[in-house]
Coordinates of C-alpha atoms in Angstrom, one line a residue:
X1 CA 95.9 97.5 8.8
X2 CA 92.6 96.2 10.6
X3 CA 92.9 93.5 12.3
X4 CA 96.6 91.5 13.7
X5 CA 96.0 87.9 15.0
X6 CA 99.2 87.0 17.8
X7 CA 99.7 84.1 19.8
X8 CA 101.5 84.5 22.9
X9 CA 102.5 81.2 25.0
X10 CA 104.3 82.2 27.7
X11 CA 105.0 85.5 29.8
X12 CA 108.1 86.7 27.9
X13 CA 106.0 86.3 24.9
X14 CA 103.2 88.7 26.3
X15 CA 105.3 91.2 26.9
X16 CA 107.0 91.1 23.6
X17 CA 103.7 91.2 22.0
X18 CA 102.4 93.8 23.9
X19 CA 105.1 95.9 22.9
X20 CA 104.7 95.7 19.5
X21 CA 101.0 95.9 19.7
X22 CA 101.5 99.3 21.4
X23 CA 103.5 100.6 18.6
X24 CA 101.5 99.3 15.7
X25 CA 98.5 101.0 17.4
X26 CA 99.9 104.0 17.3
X27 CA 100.3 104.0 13.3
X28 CA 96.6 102.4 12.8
X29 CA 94.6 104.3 15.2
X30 CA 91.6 101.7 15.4
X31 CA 93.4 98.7 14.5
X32 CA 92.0 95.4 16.5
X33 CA 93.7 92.9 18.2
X34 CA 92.9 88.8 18.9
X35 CA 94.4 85.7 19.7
X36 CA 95.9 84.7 22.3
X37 CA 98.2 86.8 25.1
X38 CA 98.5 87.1 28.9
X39 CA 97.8 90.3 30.9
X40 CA 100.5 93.3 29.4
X41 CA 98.4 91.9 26.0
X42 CA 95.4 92.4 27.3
X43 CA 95.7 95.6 28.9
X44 CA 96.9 96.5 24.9
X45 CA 93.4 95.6 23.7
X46 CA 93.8 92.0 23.1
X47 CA 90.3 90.0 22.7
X48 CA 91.5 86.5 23.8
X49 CA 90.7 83.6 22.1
X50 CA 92.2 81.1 24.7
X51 CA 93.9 82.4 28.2
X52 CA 98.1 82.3 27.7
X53 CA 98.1 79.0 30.6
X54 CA 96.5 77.3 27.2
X55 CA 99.9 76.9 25.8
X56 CA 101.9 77.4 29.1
X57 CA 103.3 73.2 29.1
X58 CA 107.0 72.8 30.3
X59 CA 108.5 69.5 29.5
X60 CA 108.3 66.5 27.1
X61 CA 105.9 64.4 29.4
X62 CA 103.4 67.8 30.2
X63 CA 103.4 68.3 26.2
X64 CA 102.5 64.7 25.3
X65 CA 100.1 64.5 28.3
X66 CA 98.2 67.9 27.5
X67 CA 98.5 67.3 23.1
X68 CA 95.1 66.5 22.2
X69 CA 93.9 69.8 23.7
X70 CA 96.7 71.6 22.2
X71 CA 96.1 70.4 18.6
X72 CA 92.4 70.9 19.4
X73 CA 92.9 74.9 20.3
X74 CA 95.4 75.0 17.0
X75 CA 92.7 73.3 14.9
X76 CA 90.0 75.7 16.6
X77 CA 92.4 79.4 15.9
X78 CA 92.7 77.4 11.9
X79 CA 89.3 77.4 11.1
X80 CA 88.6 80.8 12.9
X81 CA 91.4 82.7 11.6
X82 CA 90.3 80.8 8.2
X83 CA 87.0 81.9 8.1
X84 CA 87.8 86.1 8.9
X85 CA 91.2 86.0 7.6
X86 CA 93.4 88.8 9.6
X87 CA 95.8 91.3 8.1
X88 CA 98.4 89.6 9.1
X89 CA 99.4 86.7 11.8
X90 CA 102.1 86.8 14.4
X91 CA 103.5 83.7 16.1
X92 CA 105.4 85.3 19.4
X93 CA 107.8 82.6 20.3
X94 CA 106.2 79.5 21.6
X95 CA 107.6 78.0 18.3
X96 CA 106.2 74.3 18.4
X97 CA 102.7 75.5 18.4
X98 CA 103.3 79.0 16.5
X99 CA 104.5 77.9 13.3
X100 CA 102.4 74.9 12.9
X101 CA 99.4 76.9 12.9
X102 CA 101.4 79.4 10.6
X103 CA 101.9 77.1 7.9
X104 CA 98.1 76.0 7.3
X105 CA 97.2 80.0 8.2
X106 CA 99.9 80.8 4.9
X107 CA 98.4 77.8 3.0
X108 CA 95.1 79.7 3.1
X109 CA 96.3 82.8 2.4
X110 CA 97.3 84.7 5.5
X111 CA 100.4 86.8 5.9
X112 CA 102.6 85.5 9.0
X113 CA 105.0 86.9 10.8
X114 CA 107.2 85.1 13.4
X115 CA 108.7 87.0 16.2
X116 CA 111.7 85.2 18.3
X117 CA 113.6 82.6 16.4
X118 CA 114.1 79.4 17.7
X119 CA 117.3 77.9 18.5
X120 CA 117.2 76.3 14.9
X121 CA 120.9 78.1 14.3
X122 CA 122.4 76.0 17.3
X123 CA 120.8 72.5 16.6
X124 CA 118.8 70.7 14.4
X125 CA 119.3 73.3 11.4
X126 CA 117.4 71.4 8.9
X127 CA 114.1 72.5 10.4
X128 CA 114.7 76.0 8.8
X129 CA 113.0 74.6 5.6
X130 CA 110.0 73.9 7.6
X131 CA 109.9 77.5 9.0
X132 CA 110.0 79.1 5.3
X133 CA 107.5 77.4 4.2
X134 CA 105.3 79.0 7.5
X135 CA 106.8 82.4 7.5
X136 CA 106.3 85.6 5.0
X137 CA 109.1 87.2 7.6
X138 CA 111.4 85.8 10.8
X139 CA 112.0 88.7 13.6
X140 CA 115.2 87.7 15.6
X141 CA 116.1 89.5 19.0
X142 CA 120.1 88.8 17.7
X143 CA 121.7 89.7 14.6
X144 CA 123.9 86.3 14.2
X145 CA 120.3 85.2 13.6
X146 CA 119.5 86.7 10.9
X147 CA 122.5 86.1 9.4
X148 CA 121.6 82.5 9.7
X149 CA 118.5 83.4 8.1
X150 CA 119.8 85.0 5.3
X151 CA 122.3 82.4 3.5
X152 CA 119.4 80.4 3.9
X153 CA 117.2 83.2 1.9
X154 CA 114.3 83.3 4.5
X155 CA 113.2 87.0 4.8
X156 CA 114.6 88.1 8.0
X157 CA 114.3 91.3 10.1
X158 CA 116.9 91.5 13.4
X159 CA 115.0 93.9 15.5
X160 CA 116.9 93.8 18.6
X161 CA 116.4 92.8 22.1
X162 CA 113.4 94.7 23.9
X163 CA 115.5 93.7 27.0
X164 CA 118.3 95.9 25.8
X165 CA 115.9 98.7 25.2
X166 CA 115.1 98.9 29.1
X167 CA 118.5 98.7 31.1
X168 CA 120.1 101.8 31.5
X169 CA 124.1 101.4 29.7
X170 CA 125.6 102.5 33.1
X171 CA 124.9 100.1 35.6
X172 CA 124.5 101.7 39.6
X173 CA 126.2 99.1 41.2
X174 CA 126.1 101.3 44.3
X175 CA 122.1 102.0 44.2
X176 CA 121.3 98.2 43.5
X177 CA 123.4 97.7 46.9
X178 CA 121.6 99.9 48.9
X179 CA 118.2 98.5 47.6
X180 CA 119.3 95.3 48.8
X181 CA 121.6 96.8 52.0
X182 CA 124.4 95.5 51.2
X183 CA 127.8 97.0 52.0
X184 CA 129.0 99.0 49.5
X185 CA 132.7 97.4 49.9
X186 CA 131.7 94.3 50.2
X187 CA 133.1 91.7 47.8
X188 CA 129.4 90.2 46.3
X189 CA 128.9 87.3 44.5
X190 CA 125.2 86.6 42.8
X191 CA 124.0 82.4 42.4
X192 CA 121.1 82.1 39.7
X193 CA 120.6 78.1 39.8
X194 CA 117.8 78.6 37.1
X195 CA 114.2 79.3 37.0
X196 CA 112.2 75.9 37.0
X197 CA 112.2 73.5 39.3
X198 CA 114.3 71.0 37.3
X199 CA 116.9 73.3 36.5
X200 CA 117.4 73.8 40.2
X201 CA 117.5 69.9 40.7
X202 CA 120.2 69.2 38.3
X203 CA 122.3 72.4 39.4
X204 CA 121.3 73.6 42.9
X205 CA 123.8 70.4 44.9
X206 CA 126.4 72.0 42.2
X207 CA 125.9 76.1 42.9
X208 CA 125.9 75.1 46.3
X209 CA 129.0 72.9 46.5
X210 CA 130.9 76.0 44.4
X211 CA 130.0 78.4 47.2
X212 CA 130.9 76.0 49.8
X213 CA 134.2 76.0 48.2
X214 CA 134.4 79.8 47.4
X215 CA 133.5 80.4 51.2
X216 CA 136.2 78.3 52.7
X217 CA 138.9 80.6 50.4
X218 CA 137.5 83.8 51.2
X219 CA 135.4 83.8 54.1
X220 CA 133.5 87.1 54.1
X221 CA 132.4 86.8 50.6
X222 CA 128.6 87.9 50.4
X223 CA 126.1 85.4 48.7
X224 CA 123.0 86.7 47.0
X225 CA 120.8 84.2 45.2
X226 CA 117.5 85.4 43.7
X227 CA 114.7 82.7 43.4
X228 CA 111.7 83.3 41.2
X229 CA 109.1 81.5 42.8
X230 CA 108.8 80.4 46.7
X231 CA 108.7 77.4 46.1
X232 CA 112.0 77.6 44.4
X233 CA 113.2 79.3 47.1
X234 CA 112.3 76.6 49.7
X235 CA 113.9 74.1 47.9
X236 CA 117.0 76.0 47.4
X237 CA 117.0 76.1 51.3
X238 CA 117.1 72.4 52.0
X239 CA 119.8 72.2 48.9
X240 CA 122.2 74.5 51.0
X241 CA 121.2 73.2 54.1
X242 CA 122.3 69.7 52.9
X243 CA 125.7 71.1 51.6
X244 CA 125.7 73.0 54.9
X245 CA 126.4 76.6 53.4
X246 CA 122.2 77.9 54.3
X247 CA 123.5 80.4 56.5
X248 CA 125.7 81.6 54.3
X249 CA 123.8 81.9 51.5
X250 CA 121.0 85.2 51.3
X251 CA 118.1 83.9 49.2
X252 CA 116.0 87.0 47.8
X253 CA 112.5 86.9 46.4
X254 CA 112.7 87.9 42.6
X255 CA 114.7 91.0 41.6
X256 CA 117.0 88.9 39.8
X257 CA 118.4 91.9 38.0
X258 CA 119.2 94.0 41.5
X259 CA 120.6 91.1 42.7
X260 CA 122.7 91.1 39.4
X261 CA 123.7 94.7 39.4
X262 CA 125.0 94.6 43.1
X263 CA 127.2 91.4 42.1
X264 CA 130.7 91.6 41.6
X265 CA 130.5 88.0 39.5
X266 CA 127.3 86.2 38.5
X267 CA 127.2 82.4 38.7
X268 CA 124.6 81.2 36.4
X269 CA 122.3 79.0 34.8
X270 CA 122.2 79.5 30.8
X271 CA 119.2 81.4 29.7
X272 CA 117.7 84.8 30.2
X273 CA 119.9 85.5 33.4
X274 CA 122.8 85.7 30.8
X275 CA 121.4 88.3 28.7
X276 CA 120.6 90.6 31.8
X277 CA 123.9 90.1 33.8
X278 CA 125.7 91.0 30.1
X279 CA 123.4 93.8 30.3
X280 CA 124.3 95.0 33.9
X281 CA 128.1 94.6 32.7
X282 CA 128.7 91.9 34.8
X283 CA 131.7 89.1 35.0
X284 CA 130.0 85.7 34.9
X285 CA 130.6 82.0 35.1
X286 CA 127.7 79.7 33.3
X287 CA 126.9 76.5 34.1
X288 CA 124.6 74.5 32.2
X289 CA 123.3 70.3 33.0
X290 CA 120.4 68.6 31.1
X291 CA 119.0 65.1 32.0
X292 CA 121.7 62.5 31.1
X293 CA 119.9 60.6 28.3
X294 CA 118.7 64.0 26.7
X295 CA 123.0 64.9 26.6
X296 CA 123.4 61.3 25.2
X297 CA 121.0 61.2 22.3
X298 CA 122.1 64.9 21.7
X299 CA 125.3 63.6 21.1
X300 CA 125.0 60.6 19.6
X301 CA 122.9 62.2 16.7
X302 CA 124.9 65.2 16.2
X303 CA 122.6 67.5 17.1
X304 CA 124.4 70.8 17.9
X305 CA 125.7 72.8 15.6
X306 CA 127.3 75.7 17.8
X307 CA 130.5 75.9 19.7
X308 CA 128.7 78.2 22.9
X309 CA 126.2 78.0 24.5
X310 CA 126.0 81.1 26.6
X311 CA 124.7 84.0 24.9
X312 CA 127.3 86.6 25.6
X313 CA 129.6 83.8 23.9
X314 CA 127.2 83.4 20.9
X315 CA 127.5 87.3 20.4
X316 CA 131.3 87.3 20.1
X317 CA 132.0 84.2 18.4
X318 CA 134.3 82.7 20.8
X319 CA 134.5 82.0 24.6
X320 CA 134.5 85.7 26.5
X321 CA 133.2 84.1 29.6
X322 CA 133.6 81.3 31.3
X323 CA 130.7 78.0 30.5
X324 CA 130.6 74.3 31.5
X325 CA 128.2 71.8 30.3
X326 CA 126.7 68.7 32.2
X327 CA 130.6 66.4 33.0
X328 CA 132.5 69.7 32.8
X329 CA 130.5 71.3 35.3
X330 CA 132.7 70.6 38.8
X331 CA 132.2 72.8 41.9
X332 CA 135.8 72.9 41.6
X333 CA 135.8 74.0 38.1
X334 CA 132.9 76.6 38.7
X335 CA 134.6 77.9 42.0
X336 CA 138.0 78.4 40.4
X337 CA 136.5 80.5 37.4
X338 CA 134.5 82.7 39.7
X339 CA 137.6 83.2 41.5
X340 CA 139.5 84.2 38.4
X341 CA 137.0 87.1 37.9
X342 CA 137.2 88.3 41.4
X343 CA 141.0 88.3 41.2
X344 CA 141.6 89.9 38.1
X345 CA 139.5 93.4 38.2
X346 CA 141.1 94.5 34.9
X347 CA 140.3 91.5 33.5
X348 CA 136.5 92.1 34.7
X349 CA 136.7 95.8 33.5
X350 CA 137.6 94.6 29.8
X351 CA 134.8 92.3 29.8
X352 CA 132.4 95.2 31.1
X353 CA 133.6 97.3 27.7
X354 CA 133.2 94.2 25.8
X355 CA 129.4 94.1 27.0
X356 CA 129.1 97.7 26.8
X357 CA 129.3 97.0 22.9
X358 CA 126.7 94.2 22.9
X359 CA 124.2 96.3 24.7
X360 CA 124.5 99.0 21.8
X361 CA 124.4 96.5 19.5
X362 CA 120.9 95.1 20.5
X363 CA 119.6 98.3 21.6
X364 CA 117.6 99.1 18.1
X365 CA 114.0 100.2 19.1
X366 CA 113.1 96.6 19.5
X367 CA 108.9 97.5 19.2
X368 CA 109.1 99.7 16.1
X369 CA 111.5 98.2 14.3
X370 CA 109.1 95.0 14.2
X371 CA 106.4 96.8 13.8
X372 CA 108.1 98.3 10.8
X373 CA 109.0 95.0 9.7
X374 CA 105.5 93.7 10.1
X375 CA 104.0 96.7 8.2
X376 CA 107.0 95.1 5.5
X377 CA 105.4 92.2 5.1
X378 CA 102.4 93.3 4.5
X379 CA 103.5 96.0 1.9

């Protein structure tokens, strides 16, 4: 192995890619790197092509409005990656723009490799025929994945989750208080509106009216709420100040996982908080509202083909925690189910075992095991 082509288009992506680069390096001493990546890429001896805010859009309207430079940079990495063909290219996530440019790399020749599935098992399942005919292999982070992959006989490698890989099994509920000083008997409940600015809009009002609620029944209850961004954060602010709850409510810059691990029950937004509080071994309640015509048309089309939509719920194959989706999510609803959790500590404890066997099941090595699946495809 030579040379490896990746495209990274978001942070998660970077690090996922520089992981594997890492270990592929260290089986091809000398091996070189290009594409495109952000800074953990980089600092593994990626030559960039483009910088990783090149395909960093969020969001129908940012995507339409930024498209003829997209399709130009794709058309650009084509004739490059055409013209000094690489060993092999990997598409990390970013899957709108990743296996496009697969399919006319394959058409000419090239070996690709596509690391992250999309959601293509959960809706809109007939777009699987499009990604075999762009992908010599599929890495999934989950093993219902591949299975997905599988009965529909595209070569498939689950290589588990790299996030997995870095938190500890036992959780030190007791040192992730301390970081934050808080009590270690106090009763702790962790608010994770989402991420992005319009995941915050359509469920801050909500999170907030749940712990306006929550605080009323059990008035010294301690409210942590990491926020990723400051701007995030200052908007979060004028959400609880509205409900009236901002002094009740601790909001802490980032360390969404401490914040987590100190937590006696998580109330979440779907997405990568899930993963990490199943991780930590914690009792959650997940809430989850997109933009009302976006639910309609999902509907009206049939869309979805999955039950869950949390992923410790995915995992198991029925509902192990608590989730409410866009009518269903009440502050009543939400606030009730977080107080089920904090009443029922055996309850909690089960689900903690139950997570326990998650964890091992995605710990796998995540960075070798695809780069022995890419070193697969190639043989």
């Amino acid at each position: 192995m030579q040379r490896v082509a990746l495209v990274a288009g978001e942070l998660s992506g970077d690090l996922l890619g520089a992981g594997l680069m890492r270990a592929l390096a260290r089986r091809h001493p000398g091996v070189r790197f290009e594409g495109i990546g952000g800074p953990a890429m980089a600092a593994e001896g990626l030559e960039s092509l483009y910088p990783l805010e090149t395909l960093s859009v969020m969001g129908l309207v940012e995507v339409l409005r930024h498209l003829p430079r997209l399709l130009a940079v794709r058309r650009d990495l084509v004739r490059r990656l055409s013209a000094d063909p690489p060993d092999v290219f990997i598409g990390i996530d970013s899957p709108d723009f990743n296996l496009g440019l697969a399919r006319r790399l394959r058409q000419r020749g090239v070996r690709t490799v596509h690391y992250v599935s999309p959601s293509v098992w959960a809706w809109r399942q007939g777009r699987v025929r499009g990604i075999a005919r762009s992908v010599d292999r599929m890495l999934t982070l989950l093993p219902f994945e591949a299975e997905f992959y599988r009965a529909h006989e595209v070569p498939v490698s689950f290589v588990g989750h790299p996030a997995a890989d870095r938190f500890p099994m036992e959780t030190d509920t007791a040192g992730y208080r301390a970081a934050l000083g808080v009590d270690a008997d106090a009763t702790v409940l962790a608010v994770l509106p989402g991420s992005r600015m319009g995941e915050l809009e359509r469920l801050g009002t909500l999170f907030a009216q749940a712990v306006e609620r929550l605080r009323r029944a059990r008035p010294g209850l301690t409210v942590l709420a990491p926020m990723a961004t400051p701007a995030l954060a200052a908007r979060f602010r004028e959400v609880l100040d509205k409900v009236g709850v901002a002094d009740a409510v601790r909001l802490v810059e980032g360390d969404a996982a401490t914040v987590m691990g100190a937590a006696d029950v998580v109330l979440t937004a779907s997405g990568t908080a899930t993963l990490e509080a199943m991780l930590l071994k914690r009792p959650m309640v997940v809430a989850y509202r997109v933009a009302p015509a976006t639910a309609w048309l999902v509907r009206r089309l049939g869309l979805v083909s999955t039950r869950h939509f949390s992923l410790p719920n995915l995992l198991a194959g029925e509902a192990v925690v608590p989730e409410y989706i866009q009518e269903a999510a009440t502050p009543g609803a939400l606030a009730a189910a977080v107080t089920g959790w904090l009443d029922d500590p055996a309850a909690a404890a089960a689900l903690g075992e139950r997570f326990r066997a998650f964890h091992e099941t995605l710990c796998r090595g995540a960075d070798e095991r695809a780069a022995d699946a890419v070193e697969a495809t190639l043989a």
